[in-house]
mmCIF file of C-alpha atoms in Angstrom:
data_model
loop_
_atom_site.group_PDB
_atom_site.id
_atom_site.type_symbol
_atom_site.label_atom_id
_atom_site.label_comp_id
_atom_site.label_asym_id
_atom_site.label_seq_id
_atom_site.Cartn_x
_atom_site.Cartn_y
_atom_site.Cartn_z
ATOM 1 C CA MET A 148 -18.196 3.785 4.682
ATOM 2 C CA ALA A 149 -21.861 2.974 4.217
ATOM 3 C CA GLN A 150 -21.395 2.449 0.481
ATOM 4 C CA GLU A 151 -18.421 0.165 1.053
ATOM 5 C CA TYR A 152 -20.302 -1.834 3.686
ATOM 6 C CA GLU A 153 -23.321 -2.205 1.393
ATOM 7 C CA ALA A 154 -21.033 -3.415 -1.400
ATOM 8 C CA LEU A 155 -19.557 -6.036 0.944
ATOM 9 C CA CYS A 156 -23.048 -7.231 1.877
ATOM 10 C CA ARG A 157 -24.175 -7.382 -1.767
ATOM 11 C CA ASN A 158 -21.073 -9.384 -2.567
ATOM 12 C CA GLU A 159 -21.998 -11.897 0.170
ATOM 13 C CA THR A 160 -18.507 -11.541 1.600
ATOM 14 C CA TRP A 161 -19.314 -13.244 4.918
ATOM 15 C CA ASP A 162 -21.803 -15.047 7.096
ATOM 16 C CA LEU A 163 -22.352 -14.140 10.742
ATOM 17 C CA VAL A 164 -21.609 -17.068 13.048
ATOM 18 C CA SER A 165 -21.168 -17.635 16.757
ATOM 19 C CA PRO A 166 -17.624 -16.960 18.013
ATOM 20 C CA ASP A 167 -17.669 -20.468 19.503
ATOM 21 C CA PHE A 168 -16.922 -21.817 16.019
ATOM 22 C CA ALA A 169 -13.936 -19.517 15.462
ATOM 23 C CA SER A 170 -10.464 -20.928 16.054
ATOM 24 C CA ASN A 171 -8.886 -17.494 15.479
ATOM 25 C CA VAL A 172 -10.580 -14.113 15.041
ATOM 26 C CA VAL A 173 -8.927 -11.483 12.866
ATOM 27 C CA GLY A 174 -9.498 -7.805 13.598
ATOM 28 C CA CYS A 175 -10.398 -5.187 11.006
ATOM 29 C CA LYS A 176 -10.406 -1.427 10.556
ATOM 30 C CA TRP A 177 -11.482 1.281 8.134
ATOM 31 C CA VAL A 178 -8.805 2.878 5.979
ATOM 32 C CA PHE A 179 -9.435 6.211 4.267
ATOM 33 C CA ARG A 180 -7.622 7.579 1.251
ATOM 34 C CA VAL A 181 -7.922 10.228 -1.427
ATOM 35 C CA LYS A 182 -7.735 9.065 -5.052
ATOM 36 C CA TYR A 183 -6.382 11.367 -7.728
ATOM 37 C CA LYS A 184 -6.736 11.388 -11.504
ATOM 38 C CA PRO A 185 -3.643 11.096 -13.757
ATOM 39 C CA ASP A 186 -3.536 14.902 -14.097
ATOM 40 C CA GLY A 187 -3.328 15.299 -10.303
ATOM 41 C CA SER A 188 -6.880 16.560 -9.777
ATOM 42 C CA LEU A 189 -9.171 15.066 -7.143
ATOM 43 C CA ASP A 190 -10.997 11.920 -8.226
ATOM 44 C CA LYS A 191 -12.861 10.737 -5.098
ATOM 45 C CA TYR A 192 -12.646 9.932 -1.410
ATOM 46 C CA LYS A 193 -12.427 6.231 -0.682
ATOM 47 C CA ALA A 194 -13.184 4.205 2.464
ATOM 48 C CA ARG A 195 -12.069 0.581 2.566
ATOM 49 C CA LEU A 196 -12.526 -2.156 5.150
ATOM 50 C CA VAL A 197 -9.176 -3.840 5.769
ATOM 51 C CA ALA A 198 -8.548 -7.020 7.745
ATOM 52 C CA LYS A 199 -5.673 -7.042 10.238
ATOM 53 C CA GLY A 200 -3.735 -9.789 8.536
ATOM 54 C CA PHE A 201 -1.075 -9.777 11.224
ATOM 55 C CA HIS A 202 -3.636 -11.530 13.446
ATOM 56 C CA GLN A 203 -3.655 -14.545 11.133
ATOM 57 C CA ARG A 204 -1.906 -17.774 12.062
ATOM 58 C CA PRO A 205 -0.085 -19.922 9.497
ATOM 59 C CA GLY A 206 -1.724 -23.299 9.064
ATOM 60 C CA CYS A 207 -4.828 -22.059 10.868
ATOM 61 C CA ASP A 208 -6.463 -19.490 8.598
ATOM 62 C CA PHE A 209 -3.936 -19.248 5.750
ATOM 63 C CA THR A 210 -1.439 -21.465 3.940
ATOM 64 C CA GLU A 211 -0.334 -20.375 0.453
ATOM 65 C CA THR A 212 0.092 -16.621 -0.045
ATOM 66 C CA PHE A 213 2.232 -16.273 -3.179
ATOM 67 C CA SER A 214 0.732 -14.254 -6.037
ATOM 68 C CA PRO A 215 2.543 -13.525 -9.337
ATOM 69 C CA VAL A 216 4.017 -10.056 -9.888
ATOM 70 C CA ILE A 217 4.154 -8.642 -13.389
ATOM 71 C CA LYS A 218 7.547 -8.401 -15.124
ATOM 72 C CA PRO A 219 8.525 -5.005 -16.634
ATOM 73 C CA VAL A 220 9.721 -6.692 -19.827
ATOM 74 C CA THR A 221 6.228 -8.149 -20.327
ATOM 75 C CA VAL A 222 4.667 -4.682 -20.071
ATOM 76 C CA ARG A 223 7.111 -3.339 -22.662
ATOM 77 C CA THR A 224 6.382 -6.275 -24.967
ATOM 78 C CA VAL A 225 2.608 -5.738 -24.830
ATOM 79 C CA LEU A 226 3.023 -2.012 -25.444
ATOM 80 C CA ASP A 227 5.240 -2.782 -28.435
ATOM 81 C CA PHE A 228 2.342 -4.681 -30.049
ATOM 82 C CA ARG A 229 0.559 -1.350 -30.313
ATOM 83 C CA ARG A 230 3.644 0.413 -31.638
ATOM 84 C CA PHE A 231 4.582 -2.131 -34.315
ATOM 85 C CA PHE A 232 1.256 -3.652 -35.336
ATOM 86 C CA GLY A 233 -1.212 -0.862 -34.510
ATOM 87 C CA LEU A 234 -3.271 -3.098 -32.245
ATOM 88 C CA PRO A 235 -5.850 -1.435 -29.948
ATOM 89 C CA LEU A 236 -4.831 -1.151 -26.293
ATOM 90 C CA ARG A 237 -7.714 -1.212 -23.820
ATOM 91 C CA GLN A 238 -7.546 -0.736 -20.077
ATOM 92 C CA LEU A 239 -9.900 -2.275 -17.515
ATOM 93 C CA ASP A 240 -10.206 -1.568 -13.817
ATOM 94 C CA VAL A 241 -11.676 -4.291 -11.600
ATOM 95 C CA ASN A 242 -13.909 -2.974 -8.830
ATOM 96 C CA ASN A 243 -12.927 -4.331 -5.393
ATOM 97 C CA ALA A 244 -10.803 -7.022 -7.012
ATOM 98 C CA PHE A 245 -9.772 -8.820 -3.821
ATOM 99 C CA LEU A 246 -13.397 -9.138 -2.739
ATOM 100 C CA GLN A 247 -14.087 -11.311 -5.789
ATOM 101 C CA GLY A 248 -11.621 -14.008 -4.779
ATOM 102 C CA ARG A 249 -13.057 -17.034 -2.968
ATOM 103 C CA LEU A 250 -11.370 -18.370 0.151
ATOM 104 C CA SER A 251 -10.512 -22.025 0.595
ATOM 105 C CA GLU A 252 -9.584 -21.578 4.288
ATOM 106 C CA ASP A 253 -11.846 -20.862 7.253
ATOM 107 C CA VAL A 254 -11.189 -17.236 8.191
ATOM 108 C CA PHE A 255 -13.101 -15.463 10.966
ATOM 109 C CA MET A 256 -13.128 -11.689 11.367
ATOM 110 C CA GLU A 257 -14.630 -9.177 13.770
ATOM 111 C CA GLN A 258 -17.675 -7.260 12.578
ATOM 112 C CA PRO A 259 -16.757 -3.929 10.911
ATOM 113 C CA PRO A 260 -16.453 -1.009 13.375
ATOM 114 C CA GLY A 261 -19.611 1.079 13.329
ATOM 115 C CA PHE A 262 -21.683 -1.653 11.663
ATOM 116 C CA LEU A 263 -22.412 -4.188 14.386
ATOM 117 C CA ASP A 264 -25.422 -6.361 13.703
ATOM 118 C CA LYS A 265 -28.138 -5.354 16.188
ATOM 119 C CA THR A 266 -29.517 -8.878 16.411
ATOM 120 C CA PHE A 267 -26.155 -10.640 16.813
ATOM 121 C CA PRO A 268 -23.705 -8.014 18.129
ATOM 122 C CA HIS A 269 -21.295 -10.631 19.500
ATOM 123 C CA HIS A 270 -21.172 -12.806 16.381
ATOM 124 C CA VAL A 271 -18.132 -12.814 14.073
ATOM 125 C CA CYS A 272 -17.856 -12.814 10.298
ATOM 126 C CA LYS A 273 -16.959 -16.112 8.649
ATOM 127 C CA LEU A 274 -15.415 -14.895 5.406
ATOM 128 C CA LYS A 275 -16.513 -16.565 2.192
ATOM 129 C CA LYS A 276 -14.515 -14.229 -0.020
ATOM 130 C CA ALA A 277 -11.187 -12.501 0.381
ATOM 131 C CA ILE A 278 -10.936 -9.040 1.855
ATOM 132 C CA TYR A 279 -8.150 -6.490 1.697
ATOM 133 C CA GLY A 280 -5.485 -7.088 4.318
ATOM 134 C CA LEU A 281 -5.687 -10.881 4.386
ATOM 135 C CA LYS A 282 -2.400 -12.571 3.612
ATOM 136 C CA GLN A 283 -3.959 -14.782 0.952
ATOM 137 C CA ALA A 284 -6.167 -12.079 -0.632
ATOM 138 C CA PRO A 285 -3.959 -11.358 -3.700
ATOM 139 C CA ARG A 286 -3.576 -15.082 -4.395
ATOM 140 C CA ALA A 287 -7.322 -15.728 -4.031
ATOM 141 C CA TRP A 288 -8.155 -12.970 -6.550
ATOM 142 C CA TYR A 289 -5.502 -14.077 -9.030
ATOM 143 C CA THR A 290 -6.700 -17.688 -8.800
ATOM 144 C CA GLU A 291 -10.317 -16.654 -9.388
ATOM 145 C CA LEU A 292 -9.407 -14.589 -12.454
ATOM 146 C CA ARG A 293 -7.000 -17.220 -13.810
ATOM 147 C CA ASN A 294 -9.572 -20.014 -13.541
ATOM 148 C CA PHE A 295 -12.103 -17.937 -15.481
ATOM 149 C CA LEU A 296 -9.633 -17.006 -18.227
ATOM 150 C CA LEU A 297 -8.545 -20.624 -18.668
ATOM 151 C CA GLN A 298 -12.200 -21.644 -18.817
ATOM 152 C CA VAL A 299 -12.956 -19.261 -21.712
ATOM 153 C CA GLY A 300 -9.939 -20.409 -23.716
ATOM 154 C CA PHE A 301 -6.920 -18.362 -22.631
ATOM 155 C CA ILE A 302 -3.523 -19.951 -22.045
ATOM 156 C CA ASN A 303 -1.349 -18.791 -19.156
ATOM 157 C CA SER A 304 2.096 -17.731 -20.341
ATOM 158 C CA VAL A 305 4.961 -19.842 -19.026
ATOM 159 C CA ALA A 306 7.340 -16.870 -19.162
ATOM 160 C CA ASP A 307 5.086 -14.577 -17.079
ATOM 161 C CA SER A 308 2.103 -15.791 -15.050
ATOM 162 C CA SER A 309 0.502 -12.337 -15.354
ATOM 163 C CA LEU A 310 0.129 -12.707 -19.141
ATOM 164 C CA PHE A 311 -2.718 -14.664 -20.739
ATOM 165 C CA ILE A 312 -2.955 -15.464 -24.448
ATOM 166 C CA TYR A 313 -6.012 -16.423 -26.492
ATOM 167 C CA ARG A 314 -5.519 -17.982 -29.948
ATOM 168 C CA ARG A 315 -8.147 -19.187 -32.375
ATOM 169 C CA ASP A 316 -7.484 -19.380 -36.127
ATOM 170 C CA HIS A 317 -6.138 -15.925 -37.060
ATOM 171 C CA LEU A 318 -7.399 -14.275 -33.858
ATOM 172 C CA VAL A 319 -4.926 -13.460 -31.079
ATOM 173 C CA LEU A 320 -5.750 -11.682 -27.801
ATOM 174 C CA TYR A 321 -3.303 -10.713 -25.070
ATOM 175 C CA LEU A 322 -4.416 -9.956 -21.530
ATOM 176 C CA LEU A 323 -2.025 -8.540 -18.953
ATOM 177 C CA VAL A 324 -2.930 -8.433 -15.249
ATOM 178 C CA TYR A 325 -1.498 -6.302 -12.462
ATOM 179 C CA VAL A 326 -3.663 -6.794 -9.351
ATOM 180 C CA ASP A 327 -6.881 -4.950 -10.330
ATOM 181 C CA ASP A 328 -5.551 -3.288 -13.498
ATOM 182 C CA ILE A 329 -5.909 -5.144 -16.782
ATOM 183 C CA ILE A 330 -4.517 -4.330 -20.216
ATOM 184 C CA VAL A 331 -6.049 -6.210 -23.130
ATOM 185 C CA THR A 332 -5.128 -6.032 -26.805
ATOM 186 C CA GLY A 333 -5.726 -8.158 -29.868
ATOM 187 C CA SER A 334 -5.826 -8.515 -33.607
ATOM 188 C CA ASP A 335 -9.581 -7.895 -33.917
ATOM 189 C CA SER A 336 -11.490 -5.026 -32.292
ATOM 190 C CA VAL A 337 -14.858 -6.820 -32.373
ATOM 191 C CA ALA A 338 -13.435 -9.915 -30.688
ATOM 192 C CA LEU A 339 -11.764 -7.634 -28.146
ATOM 193 C CA ASP A 340 -15.105 -5.999 -27.309
ATOM 194 C CA ASN A 341 -16.757 -9.410 -26.982
ATOM 195 C CA MET A 342 -14.080 -10.654 -24.593
ATOM 196 C CA ILE A 343 -14.369 -7.506 -22.456
ATOM 197 C CA GLN A 344 -18.127 -8.081 -22.329
ATOM 198 C CA ARG A 345 -17.580 -11.661 -21.129
ATOM 199 C CA LEU A 346 -15.235 -10.422 -18.428
ATOM 200 C CA SER A 347 -17.761 -7.806 -17.294
ATOM 201 C CA THR A 348 -20.493 -10.425 -16.926
ATOM 202 C CA ARG A 349 -18.290 -12.406 -14.531
ATOM 203 C CA PHE A 350 -16.507 -9.607 -12.653
ATOM 204 C CA SER A 351 -17.478 -6.091 -11.679
ATOM 205 C CA LEU A 352 -15.183 -3.867 -13.734
ATOM 206 C CA LYS A 353 -14.912 -0.538 -15.511
ATOM 207 C CA ASP A 354 -13.871 -0.217 -19.153
ATOM 208 C CA LEU A 355 -11.516 2.773 -19.146
ATOM 209 C CA GLY A 356 -11.165 2.791 -22.925
ATOM 210 C CA SER A 357 -7.776 3.289 -24.548
ATOM 211 C CA LEU A 358 -4.775 2.909 -22.270
ATOM 212 C CA THR A 359 -3.786 6.232 -20.681
ATOM 213 C CA TYR A 360 -2.175 5.407 -17.321
ATOM 214 C CA PHE A 361 -0.592 2.217 -16.050
ATOM 215 C CA LEU A 362 1.792 1.497 -13.159
ATOM 216 C CA GLY A 363 2.470 5.197 -12.631
ATOM 217 C CA VAL A 364 3.263 5.798 -16.310
ATOM 218 C CA GLU A 365 1.101 8.131 -18.408
ATOM 219 C CA VAL A 366 0.581 6.869 -21.965
ATOM 220 C CA HIS A 367 -0.285 8.999 -25.014
ATOM 221 C CA MET A 368 -1.412 7.321 -28.243
ATOM 222 C CA HIS A 369 0.118 8.720 -31.427
ATOM 223 C CA PRO A 370 0.220 7.486 -35.055
ATOM 224 C CA LYS A 371 3.998 7.227 -34.735
ATOM 225 C CA GLY A 372 3.914 5.244 -31.513
ATOM 226 C CA LEU A 373 3.384 5.608 -27.760
ATOM 227 C CA PHE A 374 4.591 8.503 -25.641
#
């Protein structure tokens, strides 16, 4: 809990303000879970601060909530690039993805349980960035990532909003997004490394290396294809 709270503070997720300025205050709670590795062994214990989104009011502290969902056919297509053309498949994991999305609405939330500010115990958090549980959190994160990718030269696929394509001369990169999981592949390994480095300078992420596990499917690389 302490590590998660410190990460939220480092991320400048909110400002403490008087409750007099809040039109609606959303509650929050701590959620605990156990994360496992693909082989079923214990990975780590995780504590996450989650907003009680059911306290939100439409038109007051949220409007648009839609966020694209990846299409299975797009996943198969990207995996086929590796099978037919031998392109490298890299997997990235974004740390606290939703917390990196900026909010355009005024959202007020109670202070996290167990971490009341001693100087202002009755103040509330005015959120500057999205937090898990908010109705608009997935959309805010997707918008933040999409704006960055378009800025560095990617084009958003018309067929699937979760697919981004980068073309320059003979170089082609494909980036596939599913919430906080990213698959990236391309025709040049050096350019792929450079693009991953650019992503890591903007967002906090982990380079998991070659693709091994995605959407509940375990992937094994083999000279004859993927298994």
